[in-house]
Amino acid sequence: MAMSPTAKMAKGTGKVTAVDKSAGTITLDHDPIAEAKWPAMTMAFKAEPSLIESVKVGDEVNFDIKLDGNAGEVVAIAKK
Ligand SMILES: [Cu+2]
C-alpha cells in the first residue's frame, strides 16, 4: 500500500472502548499524542483484522499508529 507523503508514525496509550470487525476499526480513548498534536480523545482507527481480534473492550493498551492528516491506522497494539 502506498503511503501518502504526509503519513507519519506515532505512539500512543489508551483504552479500548469498542471493536468493530465488520467496519475494520478499533475505537480508543487515547491519551494526548504529541506527534499528531492531538489532545486526549475517543476516536476510531482503522486496523487489520488480526489486530482487531487481539484486543477487547476495556483493555489498557500501548499502540503504534500511522498518521495521515486527521485519520490514523493502528499498525501495532498490545495490552499494557
Ligand atoms: Cu484522537
Coordinates of N, CA, C and O and ligand atoms in Angstrom, one line a residue:
M1 N 0.9 -1.2 0.0 CA 0.0 0.0 0.0 C 0.9 1.2 0.0 O 1.8 1.3 0.8
A2 N 0.6 2.2 -0.9 CA 1.4 3.4 -0.9 C 1.1 4.3 0.2 O -0.1 4.5 0.6
M3 N 2.1 4.8 0.9 CA 1.9 5.8 1.9 C 1.9 7.2 1.3 O 2.7 7.5 0.5
S4 N 1.0 8.0 1.8 CA 0.9 9.4 1.3 C 2.1 10.1 1.8 O 2.7 9.7 2.9
P5 N 2.5 11.2 1.2 CA 3.7 12.0 1.7 C 3.5 12.5 3.1 O 4.5 12.8 3.7
T6 N 2.3 12.7 3.5 CA 2.1 13.3 4.8 C 2.0 12.2 5.9 O 1.9 12.5 7.1
A7 N 2.0 10.9 5.6 CA 1.9 9.9 6.6 C 3.1 9.8 7.5 O 4.3 10.0 7.0
K8 N 2.9 9.7 8.8 CA 4.0 9.5 9.7 C 3.5 8.7 10.8 O 2.3 8.4 11.0
M9 N 4.5 8.2 11.6 CA 4.2 7.3 12.7 C 4.1 8.0 14.0 O 4.7 9.0 14.2
A10 N 3.3 7.4 14.9 CA 3.2 7.9 16.3 C 2.9 6.8 17.2 O 2.4 5.8 16.8
K11 N 3.3 7.0 18.5 CA 3.0 6.0 19.5 C 1.9 6.6 20.5 O 1.9 7.8 20.7
G12 N 1.1 5.7 21.0 CA 0.1 6.2 21.9 C -0.2 5.2 23.0 O 0.2 4.0 22.9
T13 N -1.0 5.7 24.0 CA -1.5 4.8 25.0 C -3.0 5.1 25.2 O -3.4 6.3 24.9
G14 N -3.7 4.2 25.7 CA -5.1 4.4 25.9 C -5.9 3.2 26.3 O -5.3 2.2 26.7
K15 N -7.2 3.3 26.1 CA -8.1 2.2 26.5 C -9.0 1.8 25.3 O -9.5 2.8 24.7
V16 N -9.2 0.6 25.1 CA -10.1 0.1 24.0 C -11.6 0.3 24.5 O -12.0 -0.2 25.5
T17 N -12.4 1.1 23.7 CA -13.8 1.3 24.1 C -14.7 0.6 23.1 O -15.9 0.5 23.4
A18 N -14.2 0.2 21.9 CA -15.1 -0.6 21.0 C -14.2 -1.3 20.0 O -13.1 -0.8 19.7
V19 N -14.6 -2.4 19.5 CA -14.0 -3.1 18.4 C -15.1 -3.5 17.4 O -16.2 -3.9 17.8
D20 N -14.9 -3.2 16.1 CA -15.9 -3.4 15.1 C -15.2 -4.2 13.9 O -14.6 -3.6 13.1
K21 N -15.3 -5.5 14.0 CA -14.7 -6.3 12.9 C -15.3 -6.0 11.5 O -14.5 -6.0 10.5
S22 N -16.6 -5.8 11.4 CA -17.2 -5.5 10.1 C -16.7 -4.2 9.5 O -16.5 -4.1 8.3
A23 N -16.6 -3.2 10.4 CA -16.1 -1.9 9.9 C -14.6 -1.8 9.8 O -14.0 -0.9 9.2
G24 N -13.9 -2.8 10.5 CA -12.4 -2.8 10.5 C -11.8 -1.7 11.3 O -10.8 -1.1 10.9
T25 N -12.4 -1.5 12.5 CA -11.9 -0.4 13.3 C -11.8 -0.8 14.8 O -12.5 -1.7 15.3
I26 N -10.9 -0.1 15.5 CA -10.7 -0.2 16.9 C -10.9 1.2 17.4 O -10.3 2.2 16.9
T27 N -11.8 1.4 18.4 CA -12.1 2.7 19.0 C -11.3 2.8 20.3 O -11.4 1.9 21.1
L28 N -10.5 3.9 20.4 CA -9.6 4.0 21.5 C -9.9 5.4 22.2 O -10.0 6.4 21.6
D29 N -10.0 5.3 23.6 CA -10.0 6.5 24.4 C -8.5 6.8 24.7 O -7.9 6.2 25.6
H30 N -7.9 7.6 23.9 CA -6.4 7.7 23.9 C -5.9 8.9 24.7 O -6.6 10.0 24.8
D31 N -4.7 8.8 25.2 CA -4.0 9.9 25.9 C -3.6 10.9 24.8 O -3.6 10.5 23.6
P32 N -3.1 12.1 25.2 CA -2.6 13.0 24.2 C -1.5 12.4 23.3 O -0.7 11.6 23.9
I33 N -1.5 12.7 22.0 CA -0.4 12.2 21.1 C 0.3 13.4 20.5 O -0.3 14.1 19.6
A34 N 1.5 13.7 21.0 CA 2.2 14.9 20.6 C 2.5 14.9 19.1 O 2.3 16.0 18.5
E35 N 2.9 13.8 18.6 CA 3.2 13.8 17.1 C 2.1 14.2 16.3 O 2.3 14.7 15.2
A36 N 0.8 14.0 16.7 CA -0.3 14.3 15.9 C -0.9 15.6 16.4 O -1.9 16.1 15.8
K37 N -0.4 16.2 17.5 CA -0.9 17.4 18.1 C -2.4 17.2 18.5 O -3.2 18.0 18.4
W38 N -2.6 16.0 19.0 CA -4.0 15.6 19.5 C -4.1 15.7 21.0 O -3.2 15.2 21.6
P39 N -5.1 16.3 21.5 CA -5.4 16.1 22.9 C -6.0 14.7 23.2 O -6.2 13.9 22.2
A40 N -6.2 14.4 24.4 CA -6.9 13.1 24.7 C -8.3 13.1 24.1 O -8.9 14.2 24.1
M41 N -8.7 12.0 23.5 CA -10.0 11.9 22.9 C -10.3 10.5 22.7 O -9.5 9.6 22.8
T42 N -11.6 10.3 22.3 CA -12.0 8.9 21.9 C -12.3 9.0 20.4 O -13.0 9.8 19.9
M43 N -11.7 8.0 19.7 CA -11.8 8.0 18.2 C -11.6 6.6 17.7 O -10.9 5.8 18.3
A44 N -12.1 6.4 16.5 CA -12.0 5.1 15.8 C -10.8 5.1 14.9 O -10.5 6.1 14.2
F45 N -10.0 4.0 14.9 CA -8.9 3.9 14.0 C -9.1 2.7 13.1 O -9.6 1.6 13.6
K46 N -8.7 2.7 11.9 CA -8.7 1.5 11.0 C -7.6 0.6 11.6 O -6.6 1.0 12.2
A47 N -7.8 -0.7 11.4 CA -6.9 -1.7 11.8 C -7.1 -3.0 11.1 O -8.2 -3.3 10.6
E48 N -6.0 -3.8 10.9 CA -6.1 -5.1 10.3 C -6.9 -6.0 11.2 O -6.9 -5.9 12.4
P49 N -7.6 -7.0 10.6 CA -8.4 -7.9 11.4 C -7.7 -8.6 12.5 O -8.2 -8.8 13.6
S50 N -6.4 -9.0 12.2 CA -5.6 -9.7 13.3 C -5.4 -8.8 14.5 O -5.4 -9.3 15.6
L51 N -5.3 -7.5 14.3 CA -5.1 -6.6 15.4 C -6.4 -6.4 16.1 O -6.4 -6.3 17.3
I52 N -7.5 -6.3 15.3 CA -8.8 -6.1 16.0 C -9.1 -7.3 16.9 O -9.6 -7.1 18.0
E53 N -8.7 -8.5 16.4 CA -9.0 -9.7 17.2 C -8.1 -9.8 18.4 O -8.4 -10.7 19.3
S54 N -7.0 -9.1 18.5 CA -6.1 -9.2 19.5 C -6.4 -8.4 20.8 O -5.7 -8.6 21.8
V55 N -7.5 -7.6 20.7 CA -7.8 -6.8 21.9 C -9.3 -6.9 22.1 O -10.1 -7.3 21.3
K56 N -9.7 -6.5 23.3 CA -11.1 -6.4 23.6 C -11.5 -5.2 24.4 O -10.6 -4.5 25.0
V57 N -12.7 -4.8 24.5 CA -13.2 -3.6 25.2 C -12.7 -3.7 26.6 O -12.8 -4.7 27.3
G58 N -12.1 -2.6 27.1 CA -11.7 -2.5 28.4 C -10.2 -2.6 28.6 O -9.6 -2.3 29.6
D59 N -9.5 -3.2 27.5 CA -8.0 -3.4 27.6 C -7.3 -2.0 27.6 O -7.7 -1.1 26.9
E60 N -6.3 -1.9 28.5 CA -5.4 -0.7 28.5 C -4.3 -1.1 27.6 O -3.7 -2.2 27.8
V61 N -4.0 -0.3 26.6 CA -3.1 -0.7 25.6 C -2.0 0.4 25.3 O -2.2 1.6 25.5
N62 N -0.9 -0.1 24.7 CA 0.1 0.7 24.0 C -0.1 0.4 22.5 O -0.4 -0.7 22.2
F63 N 0.0 1.5 21.7 CA -0.3 1.2 20.3 C 0.6 2.1 19.4 O 1.1 3.2 19.9
D64 N 0.8 1.7 18.2 CA 1.5 2.5 17.2 C 0.5 2.8 16.1 O -0.3 1.9 15.7
I65 N 0.5 4.0 15.6 CA -0.4 4.4 14.5 C 0.4 5.1 13.4 O 1.4 5.7 13.6
K66 N -0.2 4.9 12.2 CA 0.3 5.6 11.0 C -0.7 6.8 10.8 O -1.9 6.6 10.7
L67 N -0.2 8.0 10.9 CA -1.0 9.2 10.8 C -1.1 9.6 9.4 O -0.1 9.6 8.6
D68 N -2.3 10.0 9.0 CA -2.5 10.6 7.6 C -3.5 11.7 7.8 O -4.7 11.5 7.8
G69 N -3.1 12.9 7.9 CA -4.0 14.0 8.2 C -4.6 13.8 9.6 O -3.9 13.6 10.6
N70 N -5.9 13.9 9.6 CA -6.6 13.7 10.9 C -7.1 12.2 11.1 O -7.8 11.9 12.1
A71 N -6.7 11.3 10.2 CA -7.0 9.9 10.4 C -5.8 9.2 10.8 O -4.7 9.6 10.6
G72 N -6.0 8.0 11.3 CA -4.9 7.2 11.8 C -5.3 5.7 11.6 O -6.4 5.3 11.7
E73 N -4.3 4.9 11.3 CA -4.4 3.4 11.3 C -3.6 2.8 12.3 O -2.4 3.1 12.4
V74 N -4.1 1.9 13.2 CA -3.4 1.2 14.1 C -2.5 0.2 13.4 O -3.1 -0.7 12.7
V75 N -1.2 0.2 13.6 CA -0.4 -0.8 12.9 C 0.3 -1.8 13.9 O 0.9 -2.8 13.5
A76 N 0.1 -1.5 15.2 CA 0.5 -2.4 16.3 C -0.2 -2.0 17.5 O -0.5 -0.8 17.8
I77 N -0.6 -3.0 18.3 CA -1.3 -2.8 19.6 C -1.0 -3.9 20.5 O -1.0 -5.1 20.1
A78 N -0.8 -3.6 21.8 CA -0.5 -4.6 22.8 C -1.1 -4.1 24.1 O -1.0 -3.0 24.5
K79 N -1.6 -5.1 24.9 CA -2.0 -4.8 26.2 C -0.9 -4.4 27.1 O 0.2 -4.9 27.0
K80 N -1.1 -3.4 28.0 CA -0.1 -2.9 28.9 C 0.2 -4.0 29.9 O -0.7 -4.8 30.3
Ligands
CU1 CU -7.6 11.1 18.6

